[in-house]
């Protein structure tokens, strides 16, 4: 035995479907045909709602997954050892600057 999880469409959906079916009704169309069109529209509305709910669930799952990843990365960042960056400068520019000032000083003394 299989269990069908079919939910009865809401009254609002039925009314919307009937309204749409009457809006596109042909002059020679019978009431039975209009009801069949309304059922088709109603199935379309139900399918659309299911798809939107599924998209919302998927988006919610993705957002939860991202938030969990951020929390775990923040926690792992707290445990990491901070590295101290030191910049070692070369001696040549400082030597050239010193020699330049020394040369200017000697020039003005002579």
PDB file of C-alpha atoms in Angstrom:
ATOM      1  CA  UNK A   1       0.000   0.000   0.000  1.00  0.00           C
ATOM      2  CA  UNK A   2       1.283   3.394  -0.887  1.00  0.00           C
ATOM      3  CA  UNK A   3       0.427   6.435   1.066  1.00  0.00           C
ATOM      4  CA  UNK A   4      -0.401   9.523  -0.937  1.00  0.00           C
ATOM      5  CA  UNK A   5       0.507  12.815   0.614  1.00  0.00           C
ATOM      6  CA  UNK A   6      -1.921  14.815  -1.487  1.00  0.00           C
ATOM      7  CA  UNK A   7      -3.294  17.847   0.271  1.00  0.00           C
ATOM      8  CA  UNK A   8      -6.633  19.272  -0.682  1.00  0.00           C
ATOM      9  CA  UNK A   9      -6.138  22.661  -2.318  1.00  0.00           C
ATOM     10  CA  UNK A  10      -7.100  25.651  -0.253  1.00  0.00           C
ATOM     11  CA  UNK A  11     -10.366  27.476  -0.838  1.00  0.00           C
ATOM     12  CA  UNK A  12      -8.461  30.570  -1.934  1.00  0.00           C
ATOM     13  CA  UNK A  13      -6.586  28.580  -4.606  1.00  0.00           C
ATOM     14  CA  UNK A  14      -9.854  27.092  -5.864  1.00  0.00           C
ATOM     15  CA  UNK A  15     -11.438  30.543  -6.078  1.00  0.00           C
ATOM     16  CA  UNK A  16      -8.431  31.981  -7.921  1.00  0.00           C
ATOM     17  CA  UNK A  17      -8.442  29.094 -10.388  1.00  0.00           C
ATOM     18  CA  UNK A  18     -12.177  29.476 -11.055  1.00  0.00           C
ATOM     19  CA  UNK A  19     -11.797  33.228 -11.487  1.00  0.00           C
ATOM     20  CA  UNK A  20      -8.983  32.732 -14.025  1.00  0.00           C
ATOM     21  CA  UNK A  21     -10.961  30.019 -15.840  1.00  0.00           C
ATOM     22  CA  UNK A  22     -14.013  32.268 -16.115  1.00  0.00           C
ATOM     23  CA  UNK A  23     -11.800  35.091 -17.333  1.00  0.00           C
ATOM     24  CA  UNK A  24     -10.589  33.033 -20.298  1.00  0.00           C
ATOM     25  CA  UNK A  25     -13.903  31.269 -20.900  1.00  0.00           C
ATOM     26  CA  UNK A  26     -15.133  31.004 -24.515  1.00  0.00           C
ATOM     27  CA  UNK A  27     -18.756  31.825 -25.354  1.00  0.00           C
ATOM     28  CA  UNK A  28     -19.571  28.242 -26.438  1.00  0.00           C
ATOM     29  CA  UNK A  29     -17.767  26.608 -23.521  1.00  0.00           C
ATOM     30  CA  UNK A  30     -19.852  24.491 -21.120  1.00  0.00           C
ATOM     31  CA  UNK A  31     -19.685  24.622 -17.336  1.00  0.00           C
ATOM     32  CA  UNK A  32     -17.975  21.231 -17.280  1.00  0.00           C
ATOM     33  CA  UNK A  33     -15.263  22.466 -19.603  1.00  0.00           C
ATOM     34  CA  UNK A  34     -14.825  25.565 -17.465  1.00  0.00           C
ATOM     35  CA  UNK A  35     -14.454  23.345 -14.380  1.00  0.00           C
ATOM     36  CA  UNK A  36     -11.820  21.267 -16.168  1.00  0.00           C
ATOM     37  CA  UNK A  37      -9.917  24.418 -17.091  1.00  0.00           C
ATOM     38  CA  UNK A  38     -10.219  25.601 -13.479  1.00  0.00           C
ATOM     39  CA  UNK A  39      -8.795  22.271 -12.276  1.00  0.00           C
ATOM     40  CA  UNK A  40      -5.882  22.604 -14.667  1.00  0.00           C
ATOM     41  CA  UNK A  41      -5.191  26.135 -13.473  1.00  0.00           C
ATOM     42  CA  UNK A  42      -5.502  24.956  -9.890  1.00  0.00           C
ATOM     43  CA  UNK A  43      -2.951  22.192 -10.487  1.00  0.00           C
ATOM     44  CA  UNK A  44      -0.639  24.775 -12.027  1.00  0.00           C
ATOM     45  CA  UNK A  45      -0.998  27.038  -9.014  1.00  0.00           C
ATOM     46  CA  UNK A  46      -0.342  24.113  -6.648  1.00  0.00           C
ATOM     47  CA  UNK A  47       2.721  23.094  -8.637  1.00  0.00           C
ATOM     48  CA  UNK A  48       4.019  26.672  -8.572  1.00  0.00           C
ATOM     49  CA  UNK A  49       3.522  26.873  -4.810  1.00  0.00           C
ATOM     50  CA  UNK A  50       5.351  23.557  -4.321  1.00  0.00           C
ATOM     51  CA  UNK A  51       8.268  24.782  -6.404  1.00  0.00           C
ATOM     52  CA  UNK A  52       8.454  28.032  -4.457  1.00  0.00           C
ATOM     53  CA  UNK A  53       8.391  26.166  -1.138  1.00  0.00           C
ATOM     54  CA  UNK A  54      11.158  23.856  -2.370  1.00  0.00           C
ATOM     55  CA  UNK A  55      13.257  26.831  -3.478  1.00  0.00           C
ATOM     56  CA  UNK A  56      12.729  28.488  -0.098  1.00  0.00           C
ATOM     57  CA  UNK A  57      13.781  25.289   1.708  1.00  0.00           C
ATOM     58  CA  UNK A  58      16.896  24.971  -0.458  1.00  0.00           C
ATOM     59  CA  UNK A  59      17.794  28.609   0.138  1.00  0.00           C
ATOM     60  CA  UNK A  60      17.260  28.170   3.867  1.00  0.00           C
ATOM     61  CA  UNK A  61      19.509  25.095   3.870  1.00  0.00           C
ATOM     62  CA  UNK A  62      22.227  26.962   1.989  1.00  0.00           C
ATOM     63  CA  UNK A  63      22.026  29.939   4.360  1.00  0.00           C
ATOM     64  CA  UNK A  64      22.225  27.641   7.385  1.00  0.00           C
ATOM     65  CA  UNK A  65      25.195  25.827   5.871  1.00  0.00           C
ATOM     66  CA  UNK A  66      27.007  29.101   5.181  1.00  0.00           C
ATOM     67  CA  UNK A  67      26.302  30.418   8.677  1.00  0.00           C
ATOM     68  CA  UNK A  68      27.623  27.164  10.202  1.00  0.00           C
ATOM     69  CA  UNK A  69      30.763  27.427   8.063  1.00  0.00           C
ATOM     70  CA  UNK A  70      31.297  31.024   9.168  1.00  0.00           C
ATOM     71  CA  UNK A  71      30.891  30.055  12.817  1.00  0.00           C
ATOM     72  CA  UNK A  72      33.367  27.217  12.474  1.00  0.00           C
ATOM     73  CA  UNK A  73      35.869  29.407  10.616  1.00  0.00           C
ATOM     74  CA  UNK A  74      35.581  32.093  13.292  1.00  0.00           C
ATOM     75  CA  UNK A  75      36.188  29.473  15.963  1.00  0.00           C
ATOM     76  CA  UNK A  76      39.185  28.068  14.112  1.00  0.00           C
ATOM     77  CA  UNK A  77      40.587  31.570  13.549  1.00  0.00           C
ATOM     78  CA  UNK A  78      40.517  32.186  17.293  1.00  0.00           C
ATOM     79  CA  UNK A  79      42.696  29.134  17.870  1.00  0.00           C
ATOM     80  CA  UNK A  80      45.274  29.998  15.257  1.00  0.00           C
ATOM     81  CA  UNK A  81      48.596  31.361  16.395  1.00  0.00           C
ATOM     82  CA  UNK A  82      49.081  34.919  15.298  1.00  0.00           C
ATOM     83  CA  UNK A  83      52.237  35.367  13.314  1.00  0.00           C
ATOM     84  CA  UNK A  84      54.288  38.458  13.889  1.00  0.00           C
ATOM     85  CA  UNK A  85      55.471  39.973  10.639  1.00  0.00           C
ATOM     86  CA  UNK A  86      58.780  41.795  10.761  1.00  0.00           C
ATOM     87  CA  UNK A  87      60.261  43.675   7.868  1.00  0.00           C
ATOM     88  CA  UNK A  88      64.012  43.553   7.536  1.00  0.00           C
ATOM     89  CA  UNK A  89      65.429  46.476   5.631  1.00  0.00           C
ATOM     90  CA  UNK A  90      68.544  46.342   3.565  1.00  0.00           C
ATOM     91  CA  UNK A  91      71.595  48.293   4.780  1.00  0.00           C
ATOM     92  CA  UNK A  92      72.484  49.836   1.378  1.00  0.00           C
ATOM     93  CA  UNK A  93      69.895  52.689   1.311  1.00  0.00           C
ATOM     94  CA  UNK A  94      70.778  53.716   4.855  1.00  0.00           C
ATOM     95  CA  UNK A  95      74.498  53.673   4.015  1.00  0.00           C
ATOM     96  CA  UNK A  96      73.915  55.830   0.915  1.00  0.00           C
ATOM     97  CA  UNK A  97      71.856  58.296   2.958  1.00  0.00           C
ATOM     98  CA  UNK A  98      74.595  58.530   5.577  1.00  0.00           C
ATOM     99  CA  UNK A  99      77.318  59.052   2.953  1.00  0.00           C
ATOM    100  CA  UNK A 100      75.211  61.747   1.259  1.00  0.00           C
ATOM    101  CA  UNK A 101      74.759  63.681   4.509  1.00  0.00           C
ATOM    102  CA  UNK A 102      78.428  63.212   5.317  1.00  0.00           C
ATOM    103  CA  UNK A 103      79.392  64.532   1.886  1.00  0.00           C
ATOM    104  CA  UNK A 104      77.098  67.589   2.274  1.00  0.00           C
ATOM    105  CA  UNK A 105      78.525  68.246   5.733  1.00  0.00           C
ATOM    106  CA  UNK A 106      82.123  68.099   4.462  1.00  0.00           C
ATOM    107  CA  UNK A 107      81.259  70.331   1.494  1.00  0.00           C
ATOM    108  CA  UNK A 108      79.864  73.060   3.751  1.00  0.00           C
ATOM    109  CA  UNK A 109      82.787  72.860   6.154  1.00  0.00           C
ATOM    110  CA  UNK A 110      85.360  73.367   3.412  1.00  0.00           C
TER     111      UNK A 110
END
